Coordinates of C-alpha atoms and ligand atoms in Angstrom, one line a residue:
M1 CA 201.4 218.8 99.2
K2 CA 203.1 219.0 102.9
K3 CA 201.6 215.1 104.5
E4 CA 200.3 215.0 107.6
M5 CA 201.6 211.6 109.9
E6 CA 198.0 211.7 111.6
K7 CA 196.5 210.6 108.7
I8 CA 198.6 208.5 107.5
V9 CA 199.0 206.8 111.0
A10 CA 194.7 206.2 110.5
L11 CA 195.2 204.7 107.8
C12 CA 197.4 202.7 108.5
K13 CA 195.5 201.7 111.3
R14 CA 191.7 201.6 109.9
R15 CA 193.1 199.4 106.2
G16 CA 195.5 196.8 108.4
F17 CA 199.0 197.9 107.5
V18 CA 200.6 199.4 111.1
F19 CA 199.1 197.9 114.4
Q20 CA 200.4 199.1 118.1
S21 CA 201.7 195.9 119.2
S22 CA 199.3 193.9 122.0
E23 CA 197.5 197.1 121.7
I24 CA 194.4 195.5 123.6
Y25 CA 196.5 195.4 126.5
G26 CA 197.5 199.1 126.3
G27 CA 200.4 198.3 124.3
L28 CA 203.9 198.2 124.5
Q29 CA 206.1 201.9 123.5
G30 CA 208.8 200.3 120.6
F31 CA 207.0 197.1 119.2
W32 CA 205.0 197.2 116.0
D33 CA 202.9 194.7 113.8
Y34 CA 202.1 195.3 110.3
G35 CA 198.9 194.1 109.8
P36 CA 197.4 191.8 106.0
L37 CA 198.6 194.5 103.9
G38 CA 201.2 195.3 106.2
V39 CA 203.3 192.0 105.6
E40 CA 202.3 192.5 102.7
L41 CA 203.6 195.6 101.8
K42 CA 207.2 194.7 104.1
R43 CA 207.8 190.8 102.4
N44 CA 207.3 193.4 98.8
V45 CA 210.4 195.3 99.8
R46 CA 212.2 192.3 101.2
E47 CA 211.6 191.3 98.5
A48 CA 212.0 193.8 95.9
W49 CA 215.8 193.9 98.3
W50 CA 216.8 190.5 97.9
S51 CA 215.9 189.9 94.3
D52 CA 218.9 192.8 93.5
M53 CA 220.8 191.9 96.4
I54 CA 220.8 187.9 95.2
T55 CA 217.6 186.3 92.6
T56 CA 218.8 188.6 89.5
H57 CA 221.8 189.3 90.0
N58 CA 224.8 188.2 87.3
E59 CA 228.4 187.5 88.0
L60 CA 229.8 186.8 84.7
I61 CA 229.1 190.3 84.1
A62 CA 229.6 193.9 85.1
P63 CA 225.8 195.5 86.1
E64 CA 226.5 199.5 85.7
G65 CA 228.8 201.4 87.0
A66 CA 230.1 198.1 88.7
P67 CA 233.8 197.7 88.3
K68 CA 234.5 194.0 87.5
P69 CA 231.9 191.3 87.6
F70 CA 230.8 189.8 91.4
G71 CA 229.6 187.3 93.0
M72 CA 226.8 187.5 95.6
T73 CA 225.6 185.4 97.9
G74 CA 223.3 185.2 101.1
V75 CA 223.1 183.2 104.2
E76 CA 220.6 183.0 108.0
T77 CA 222.2 183.4 110.6
T78 CA 221.2 183.2 114.4
I79 CA 219.3 186.1 116.5
I80 CA 221.5 185.6 120.0
M81 CA 225.2 185.1 119.0
H82 CA 228.3 183.7 120.6
P83 CA 228.7 186.8 123.3
S84 CA 232.7 186.7 122.2
V85 CA 230.8 187.9 119.5
W86 CA 230.2 191.6 120.4
K87 CA 232.4 192.2 123.0
S88 CA 235.3 191.9 120.3
S89 CA 232.7 192.9 117.2
G90 CA 232.9 196.2 119.8
H91 CA 228.7 197.1 120.4
F92 CA 229.8 195.0 124.5
D93 CA 231.8 198.0 124.7
L94 CA 230.6 201.1 122.6
F95 CA 227.5 199.8 122.0
H96 CA 225.6 202.4 124.5
D97 CA 223.7 205.9 125.2
F98 CA 223.6 208.5 127.9
M99 CA 221.0 209.3 129.4
V100 CA 219.5 211.1 132.2
D101 CA 216.9 210.4 134.5
S102 CA 213.7 212.4 136.2
K103 CA 214.1 211.8 139.6
E104 CA 211.1 212.9 140.4
S105 CA 209.0 211.7 137.1
K106 CA 211.5 208.8 136.6
A107 CA 211.0 209.7 133.2
R108 CA 214.4 209.6 131.0
F109 CA 216.0 211.0 129.1
R110 CA 219.0 210.9 126.3
V111 CA 221.7 213.3 128.0
D112 CA 222.8 214.8 123.7
H113 CA 218.4 214.9 123.1
V114 CA 218.0 217.1 126.0
S115 CA 219.1 221.6 125.1
V116 CA 220.6 223.2 127.4
A117 CA 220.3 227.1 127.3
V118 CA 223.1 228.9 129.2
A119 CA 222.4 232.7 129.4
Y120 CA 226.7 234.4 129.6
A121 CA 227.0 237.6 131.4
S122 CA 228.9 240.7 129.4
D123 CA 232.7 238.5 132.1
Q124 CA 231.8 235.5 129.5
K125 CA 230.4 234.1 132.9
P126 CA 227.6 231.6 132.5
V127 CA 225.0 232.8 135.6
A128 CA 221.7 230.4 134.4
C129 CA 220.6 227.7 132.6
E130 CA 216.2 226.4 131.1
T131 CA 216.5 222.5 130.5
Y132 CA 214.8 221.4 127.8
M133 CA 214.1 217.7 127.9
A134 CA 214.0 217.7 123.9
D135 CA 216.1 218.7 120.9
I136 CA 214.9 222.6 120.6
G137 CA 218.1 223.2 119.0
E138 CA 219.0 227.8 119.0
E139 CA 215.7 229.1 117.3
G140 CA 213.6 227.0 120.4
L141 CA 213.7 229.2 123.2
S142 CA 210.4 230.0 124.2
K143 CA 210.1 234.0 125.3
T144 CA 209.4 232.9 129.8
K145 CA 212.5 230.8 129.1
R146 CA 214.3 234.0 127.6
K147 CA 213.1 236.5 130.1
R148 CA 214.8 234.9 132.4
L149 CA 217.8 234.1 131.2
E150 CA 217.9 237.6 130.8
K151 CA 216.9 238.5 134.2
A152 CA 219.5 236.3 135.1
I153 CA 221.8 238.0 133.3
A154 CA 220.9 241.8 135.1
E155 CA 220.8 240.4 138.2
Y156 CA 224.5 239.0 138.3
E157 CA 225.5 242.6 136.7
K158 CA 224.4 245.1 138.7
D159 CA 225.3 242.6 142.2
N160 CA 228.7 242.0 139.9
N161 CA 229.3 246.1 139.1
L162 CA 229.1 245.6 135.3
S163 CA 228.3 247.1 132.5
N164 CA 225.3 246.1 130.8
S165 CA 225.6 243.2 128.2
E166 CA 223.4 245.3 125.4
E167 CA 222.4 241.6 123.9
P168 CA 221.9 239.7 126.5
Q169 CA 224.3 236.0 125.0
I170 CA 222.3 233.6 125.7
S171 CA 223.3 229.9 123.8
V172 CA 222.5 227.0 122.7
C173 CA 223.8 223.1 123.9
N174 CA 223.6 219.8 125.0
L175 CA 223.5 218.7 128.1
M176 CA 226.7 216.3 127.9
E177 CA 228.5 220.1 126.5
Y178 CA 227.6 222.3 128.8
A179 CA 228.6 219.8 131.7
K180 CA 231.3 219.1 130.3
M181 CA 231.7 223.0 129.9
L182 CA 231.2 223.7 133.8
A183 CA 233.8 221.2 134.4
D184 CA 236.6 222.9 131.9
A185 CA 235.3 225.4 133.7
G186 CA 236.1 225.3 136.9
I187 CA 232.2 226.2 137.9
P188 CA 230.3 223.8 139.9
A189 CA 226.8 223.7 138.0
T190 CA 224.6 223.9 141.5
G191 CA 221.7 226.4 142.1
K192 CA 220.6 229.2 138.3
L193 CA 223.6 226.7 137.0
E194 CA 221.9 223.5 137.6
A195 CA 219.8 221.7 135.9
R196 CA 217.0 220.5 136.4
C197 CA 213.6 218.3 135.2
P198 CA 211.6 221.2 133.3
D199 CA 208.4 219.3 134.4
T200 CA 208.9 219.0 137.8
G201 CA 211.8 221.0 138.6
G202 CA 212.8 218.1 140.7
E203 CA 216.7 217.0 140.4
L204 CA 218.0 215.0 137.4
T205 CA 220.8 211.4 137.9
E206 CA 224.1 212.2 136.9
P207 CA 224.5 210.9 133.2
R208 CA 224.7 206.8 133.0
E209 CA 225.7 204.5 130.7
F210 CA 222.7 202.7 129.2
N211 CA 223.4 199.3 127.2
L212 CA 221.1 199.0 124.1
M213 CA 221.6 195.0 123.6
F214 CA 218.4 193.4 125.6
K215 CA 220.0 190.7 127.6
T216 CA 218.9 187.5 127.7
I217 CA 219.5 184.3 129.5
I218 CA 220.7 181.0 127.5
G219 CA 219.5 177.5 129.6
A220 CA 219.0 177.1 133.2
L221 CA 222.9 178.9 132.9
S222 CA 221.9 181.5 135.3
G223 CA 224.3 185.3 136.4
E224 CA 227.1 186.0 134.0
E225 CA 227.3 182.2 133.0
G226 CA 224.5 182.0 130.7
T227 CA 224.7 185.9 130.0
A228 CA 224.0 185.9 125.9
F229 CA 222.0 189.4 124.0
L230 CA 219.8 189.5 121.3
R231 CA 221.5 191.3 118.3
P232 CA 221.5 194.6 117.9
E233 CA 222.2 194.9 113.6
T234 CA 222.1 191.6 111.4
A235 CA 225.7 192.1 109.7
Q236 CA 227.4 190.7 112.7
G237 CA 226.1 186.7 111.4
M238 CA 228.1 187.0 108.3
F239 CA 231.4 188.8 109.5
V240 CA 231.5 185.7 111.5
N241 CA 230.8 182.7 108.2
F242 CA 233.1 184.7 106.3
K243 CA 235.5 181.5 106.4
N244 CA 233.0 179.1 106.0
V245 CA 230.9 180.6 102.9
V246 CA 234.6 181.4 101.4
D247 CA 235.0 177.5 101.9
S248 CA 231.9 176.4 100.8
G249 CA 230.7 178.3 97.8
R250 CA 231.6 179.3 94.8
V251 CA 232.4 183.2 95.9
K252 CA 235.8 184.0 94.9
V253 CA 236.7 188.2 96.5
P254 CA 235.1 190.3 95.5
F255 CA 231.6 188.9 96.7
G256 CA 229.2 189.4 99.9
I257 CA 226.8 188.2 102.1
A258 CA 223.1 189.3 102.1
Q259 CA 221.1 189.0 104.6
I260 CA 216.9 190.3 105.5
G261 CA 216.9 190.0 110.0
K262 CA 215.1 191.0 112.8
S263 CA 217.2 193.1 115.1
F264 CA 216.9 194.7 118.5
R265 CA 217.8 197.5 120.7
N266 CA 216.5 198.4 123.8
E267 CA 216.2 202.5 122.3
I268 CA 215.2 204.9 124.6
T269 CA 213.6 207.0 122.8
P270 CA 211.8 204.6 120.6
R271 CA 209.7 207.0 118.5
N272 CA 208.9 208.6 114.6
Y273 CA 206.0 205.7 115.0
T274 CA 207.8 202.4 113.4
F275 CA 211.2 205.0 112.5
R276 CA 212.7 204.3 115.5
S277 CA 211.9 201.1 116.6
R278 CA 213.2 197.7 119.7
E279 CA 212.4 195.7 117.4
F280 CA 212.9 195.8 113.6
E281 CA 214.5 194.4 110.6
Q282 CA 217.5 195.1 108.2
M283 CA 218.6 194.3 105.2
E284 CA 222.1 194.1 105.4
M285 CA 225.1 193.0 102.4
E286 CA 228.8 192.9 103.1
F287 CA 230.6 193.0 99.9
F288 CA 234.6 191.8 100.4
C289 CA 236.6 193.8 98.2
H290 CA 240.7 193.7 98.0
P291 CA 242.3 196.7 100.3
D292 CA 243.3 198.3 96.8
E293 CA 239.3 198.8 95.3
S294 CA 237.3 199.2 98.2
F295 CA 237.0 202.6 97.6
E296 CA 235.6 202.5 94.1
W297 CA 233.1 199.9 95.2
Y298 CA 232.3 202.4 98.4
Q299 CA 231.3 204.6 95.1
Y300 CA 229.8 202.0 93.4
W301 CA 227.8 200.4 96.6
R302 CA 226.4 204.5 97.6
D303 CA 225.3 205.5 94.8
R304 CA 223.5 201.8 93.7
R305 CA 221.7 201.9 96.4
Y306 CA 220.7 205.9 96.1
N307 CA 219.1 204.6 92.9
W308 CA 216.9 201.5 94.7
Y309 CA 215.1 204.0 96.5
I310 CA 214.3 206.1 93.2
Q311 CA 213.5 202.6 91.2
H312 CA 211.4 202.5 94.3
G313 CA 209.0 205.1 94.0
I314 CA 210.7 207.6 95.9
N315 CA 210.6 211.4 94.3
P316 CA 214.3 212.5 94.0
E317 CA 212.8 215.6 95.7
N318 CA 212.7 213.5 99.2
L319 CA 216.0 211.8 99.4
I320 CA 219.6 212.9 99.9
L321 CA 222.9 210.9 99.4
R322 CA 224.9 212.2 102.6
D323 CA 228.7 211.8 103.2
H324 CA 229.5 212.2 106.4
T325 CA 231.3 214.2 107.8
P326 CA 235.0 213.1 109.0
E327 CA 233.8 214.0 113.0
E328 CA 230.9 211.7 112.4
L329 CA 232.5 208.5 110.9
A330 CA 233.0 205.7 113.7
H331 CA 236.3 205.5 115.0
Y332 CA 237.2 202.2 111.7
S333 CA 235.4 204.1 109.1
V334 CA 237.1 206.1 105.9
G335 CA 233.6 206.7 104.3
T336 CA 230.3 206.5 104.9
A337 CA 226.8 207.7 103.6
D338 CA 223.4 207.9 104.2
V339 CA 220.6 207.7 102.0
E340 CA 217.9 209.8 104.2
Y341 CA 214.1 210.5 103.7
A342 CA 212.3 213.4 104.1
F343 CA 209.4 212.0 106.2
P344 CA 206.6 213.5 107.4
F345 CA 207.3 213.6 110.5
M346 CA 210.7 215.7 110.5
E347 CA 210.8 219.6 110.0
E348 CA 211.3 221.9 106.7
N349 CA 214.8 219.9 104.8
E350 CA 215.4 217.8 107.7
Y351 CA 215.3 214.0 106.9
G352 CA 215.8 210.4 108.9
E353 CA 217.9 208.4 107.9
L354 CA 217.0 205.1 106.3
E355 CA 220.0 203.2 105.2
G356 CA 224.0 204.0 105.7
I357 CA 227.0 202.9 103.2
A358 CA 229.8 202.8 105.6
H359 CA 233.9 202.0 104.3
R360 CA 234.6 199.8 107.0
G361 CA 238.0 198.7 106.0
D362 CA 239.9 195.3 107.5
F363 CA 238.1 196.7 110.7
D364 CA 235.3 193.5 111.7
L365 CA 237.5 190.4 109.5
R366 CA 240.9 191.4 112.1
S367 CA 238.9 192.4 114.6
H368 CA 236.4 188.3 114.0
M369 CA 241.1 187.2 114.5
E370 CA 243.1 189.0 117.7
G371 CA 240.5 190.3 119.3
K372 CA 238.6 194.1 119.6
L373 CA 239.8 196.6 117.8
V374 CA 241.1 200.6 119.4
R375 CA 242.6 203.6 117.2
E376 CA 245.4 204.6 118.2
G377 CA 247.1 207.1 116.4
D378 CA 246.0 206.3 112.2
Q379 CA 246.4 202.6 114.2
L380 CA 243.9 200.4 114.8
V381 CA 245.2 197.9 117.3
V382 CA 243.7 195.4 120.4
E383 CA 243.0 196.7 122.8
K384 CA 244.6 195.6 126.4
N385 CA 243.5 195.0 129.7
E386 CA 244.8 196.1 132.9
H387 CA 247.1 193.1 132.1
G388 CA 249.1 193.6 128.7
Q389 CA 246.7 191.0 127.4
P390 CA 243.9 191.7 125.0
K391 CA 240.9 193.7 126.5
Y392 CA 239.1 190.2 124.2
K393 CA 239.8 187.7 122.3
G394 CA 239.6 187.6 119.0
S395 CA 239.2 184.2 117.7
G396 CA 242.5 183.2 116.7
K397 CA 240.6 181.8 113.3
D398 CA 243.0 182.9 110.7
L399 CA 240.5 184.8 108.6
T400 CA 242.6 186.4 106.0
Y401 CA 241.8 184.9 102.0
F402 CA 243.8 183.9 99.7
D403 CA 243.6 184.7 95.8
D404 CA 244.6 181.6 93.8
Q405 CA 245.1 183.4 90.8
T406 CA 247.5 187.0 91.7
R407 CA 248.4 184.6 95.1
E408 CA 248.3 187.2 96.6
R409 CA 246.7 186.8 100.6
F410 CA 245.3 189.4 102.4
I411 CA 242.4 190.6 104.7
P412 CA 239.7 191.2 102.5
H413 CA 238.2 194.8 103.3
V414 CA 234.4 195.9 103.6
I415 CA 232.1 198.6 102.8
E416 CA 228.6 197.7 104.2
P417 CA 224.9 199.0 102.5
A418 CA 223.1 198.9 105.8
A419 CA 219.2 199.5 105.2
G420 CA 215.9 199.2 107.6
A421 CA 213.0 197.2 106.3
D422 CA 210.5 199.3 108.4
R423 CA 212.8 202.5 107.7
A424 CA 211.9 201.7 103.6
T425 CA 208.6 200.2 103.9
L426 CA 207.6 203.4 106.0
A427 CA 209.2 206.1 103.7
F428 CA 207.4 204.0 100.8
L429 CA 204.0 204.4 102.6
C430 CA 204.5 207.6 103.1
E431 CA 205.7 208.5 99.4
A432 CA 203.1 206.9 98.5
Y433 CA 199.6 208.4 100.0
Y434 CA 198.5 211.4 97.6
E435 CA 195.2 213.2 98.8
D436 CA 193.3 215.0 95.1
E437 CA 190.0 215.1 93.3
Q438 CA 188.6 212.5 91.0
P439 CA 185.8 212.5 89.1
D440 CA 182.4 210.6 90.6
D441 CA 180.2 207.6 88.2
K442 CA 177.9 211.4 88.0
G443 CA 181.0 214.0 87.0
E444 CA 180.8 215.1 90.6
M445 CA 184.2 215.9 91.8
Q446 CA 184.9 213.6 94.8
S447 CA 188.5 213.8 97.3
R448 CA 189.9 210.6 96.8
T449 CA 193.7 209.3 99.2
V450 CA 195.4 207.9 96.8
M451 CA 198.5 204.6 97.5
Q452 CA 201.0 205.2 94.7
F453 CA 202.8 202.0 95.6
H454 CA 204.9 201.7 92.6
P455 CA 203.0 198.6 91.5
K456 CA 206.4 195.4 92.8
L457 CA 205.8 196.7 95.9
A458 CA 201.5 196.9 96.4
P459 CA 200.9 194.6 98.7
V460 CA 197.9 194.5 96.2
K461 CA 198.3 194.3 92.6
A462 CA 194.8 193.4 90.8
A463 CA 191.2 193.6 92.0
V464 CA 188.3 192.1 89.6
F465 CA 184.7 193.0 89.9
P466 CA 182.1 192.6 88.4
L467 CA 179.8 195.2 87.6
I468 CA 176.6 193.5 88.5
K469 CA 176.1 190.6 90.9
K470 CA 174.1 188.8 88.4
A471 CA 174.7 188.1 84.2
G472 CA 176.9 185.7 84.7
M473 CA 179.6 188.5 85.9
P474 CA 180.2 187.0 89.2
E475 CA 181.7 183.6 87.8
V476 CA 183.8 185.6 85.0
A477 CA 185.4 187.5 87.6
A478 CA 185.5 184.8 89.8
D479 CA 187.5 182.6 87.4
I480 CA 189.9 185.8 86.3
Y481 CA 190.8 186.7 90.3
G482 CA 191.1 182.2 90.2
K483 CA 193.2 182.2 87.3
L484 CA 194.9 185.8 89.4
K485 CA 195.8 184.1 92.3
K486 CA 197.2 181.1 90.4
A487 CA 200.1 183.2 89.3
G488 CA 200.9 184.3 92.5
I489 CA 199.1 187.6 91.4
Q490 CA 198.8 189.6 95.1
A491 CA 194.3 190.5 94.4
V492 CA 190.9 190.9 95.8
Y493 CA 187.7 190.3 94.1
D494 CA 184.9 192.5 96.1
Q495 CA 181.6 192.7 94.2
Q496 CA 179.7 195.5 96.8
G497 CA 178.4 198.3 96.5
A498 CA 179.0 201.1 93.3
I499 CA 181.2 201.0 91.3
G500 CA 183.1 203.9 92.1
R501 CA 183.1 203.1 95.7
R502 CA 185.5 199.6 94.4
Y503 CA 187.6 201.7 92.3
R504 CA 187.6 204.4 96.1
R505 CA 188.1 201.1 98.7
Q506 CA 191.9 200.0 96.3
D507 CA 192.8 203.8 96.2
E508 CA 192.6 203.5 99.9
I509 CA 195.0 201.8 100.3
G510 CA 197.1 201.2 96.5
T511 CA 196.3 199.3 94.4
P512 CA 197.4 200.0 90.9
F513 CA 194.4 198.1 88.6
C514 CA 191.8 197.1 88.4
L515 CA 189.6 194.9 86.3
T516 CA 185.8 195.0 85.9
V517 CA 183.5 192.7 84.0
D518 CA 180.9 194.4 82.5
G519 CA 177.7 194.6 80.1
D520 CA 180.0 193.6 77.1
T521 CA 182.4 191.6 78.6
E522 CA 180.0 188.8 77.5
Q523 CA 180.0 189.6 73.7
D524 CA 183.9 190.7 73.4
N525 CA 185.7 188.6 75.8
C526 CA 187.5 191.2 77.5
V527 CA 187.4 192.6 80.7
T528 CA 188.0 197.6 81.3
M529 CA 191.7 197.9 83.2
R530 CA 191.6 200.7 85.7
D531 CA 194.9 202.5 85.8
R532 CA 195.4 203.8 89.3
D533 CA 197.6 206.9 89.0
S534 CA 196.5 207.5 85.2
L535 CA 192.8 206.8 85.7
K536 CA 193.0 205.5 82.2
Q537 CA 190.6 202.2 81.5
E538 CA 191.2 199.8 78.6
R539 CA 189.8 196.4 76.9
I540 CA 192.4 193.4 77.8
P541 CA 191.3 189.7 76.9
I542 CA 190.5 188.2 79.7
D543 CA 193.1 185.5 78.0
D544 CA 196.2 188.9 78.4
I545 CA 195.1 188.9 82.0
V546 CA 197.3 187.1 83.5
A547 CA 200.5 188.2 81.4
E548 CA 199.5 191.4 81.4
V549 CA 199.7 192.5 85.3
Q550 CA 202.8 190.6 85.2
R551 CA 204.6 192.9 82.6
R552 CA 202.4 196.7 84.3
I553 CA 204.1 195.3 87.5
H554 CA 207.6 193.8 86.7
G555 CA 208.5 196.5 83.5
Ligands
GAP601 N1 225.2 197.1 110.9 C1 225.0 199.1 110.5 C2 224.4 198.7 111.2 O1 223.1 198.5 112.1 P1 223.2 200.9 112.0 O2 222.4 201.9 110.6 O3 222.8 201.0 112.6 O4 223.9 200.2 110.8 C3 221.8 200.2 109.9 O5 221.4 200.5 111.0 C4 219.7 200.4 109.5 O6 218.8 199.6 109.9 C5 219.3 202.0 109.8 O7 219.6 203.0 108.6 C6 217.7 201.8 110.1 O8 217.2 201.9 109.0 C7 218.0 200.8 110.6 N2 217.6 201.0 112.0 C8 218.2 201.9 112.6 N3 217.4 201.7 114.0 C9 216.4 200.8 113.7 C10 215.4 201.5 115.3 N4 215.8 201.7 115.8 N5 214.1 201.5 114.2 C11 214.8 201.3 113.7 N6 215.3 200.7 112.1 C12 216.3 200.7 112.7

């Protein structure tokens, strides 16, 4: 079944998973709120990650596939950090996109998302172009624009006494590549070769850099002195606390520091629902290890993180682990793989990133010791300013690690699994959505919408119903409900409407277990437990309900 994003979005609003931020004022692009069910779902996603990384981790034994036992610990660091952090890390200089604006409509676009279809004549010269303010790929050129380009080729060839191109050559690239191609060939971007806004036909500005970090002002200081940034990633909080954690804790390399927290990026084109937001939450872990063992640890974390999504209900058919090509790798990275999901808003065989697992070498700790690093050949060196001094000085603190068993001092290498809590939540929402047909109370087939969340992630674990609102059933049901709540199990109590309709309401929000108190309960002291996915109904003794629900959630 091809899932329709519109239906998922509508359900999320109708049942209280996700709302647009500040909706009554028209909303704010790139910002989203989680409603009563969404907040529970996202908390469960975070909890599943934290539990896997920290709570259930046993540092005395090597988990399956791990090269050896290792330590894990958590931190919670501030959203606003010393501005030097972002200068040393490279974000201040590098964390930007190139943008163009339509001069008339004022709409702003990422240069690498603007497509230019270029027509080449038989002498290989570019003669005309058509612009799209979107990534259209080779296939997306419209008939009208193709005709215009073919006409331009024919006119140019006629004017220049060239033989007619048998197959007019038209290729699509992005605006950045187009501008570079013209500049390299020494051809001015004027007339038919000028990329223009397709909506207004008007001019586009020159590409301009746009920093993605949100600026803010600390205290009463104004100007550069008081300028600080909302963090664009949680990772730097772990790097700058590496020494604190080593000095204060019992951890020894290899170990990981995990953190969950908000990050902010002034994305130019927030889109695809919560997928690309301006305020979002990350679940990042920095794993510090000996350089000689780093590649083994990279392989371990890459596979372990991919499996985490499958263990929590993502169908492997919809999930890929994609290794970056050498061209895609960040300048400091010797290996990166992305966990990617086939979101319903993507084309067939296209996937969106859920998480990146990167081998970052010693880039981060060195940057915070020495200052901003740049690549020179195969070396990372401190970037110098025009006076030959470090462009941005590091902290100057010693962030090396001394292994008191081997008596070796070294800068640990870092493996970083960096996941998005909102993207993971969106993937779990999309994956859970199903429509099927099930018999109603009278045995007639009815269509049903069901959210097949993994029980660990389901926002509500159990719903308790009295079959009818009399004969003592509401009291027994309320008592069971109270016991579930007391045990910390997310539950609801519902006595409104026919039992079939109550089941449908719970299916639509993904409640895995419905417990019904009926006419037999008084005699057998049992309730009917109905499973959302198999629809199997079983009698369970009231005294065992809490334990049974917990067993089914945690396996
Ligand atoms: N420390 C490395 C880092 O931040 P990233 O690939 O930029 O790497 C990690 O971000 C994860 O954070 C992404 O895989 C994605 O899940 C999430 N993420 C990044 N930008 C996001 C955005 N604008 N909206 C929602 N999630 C985002």
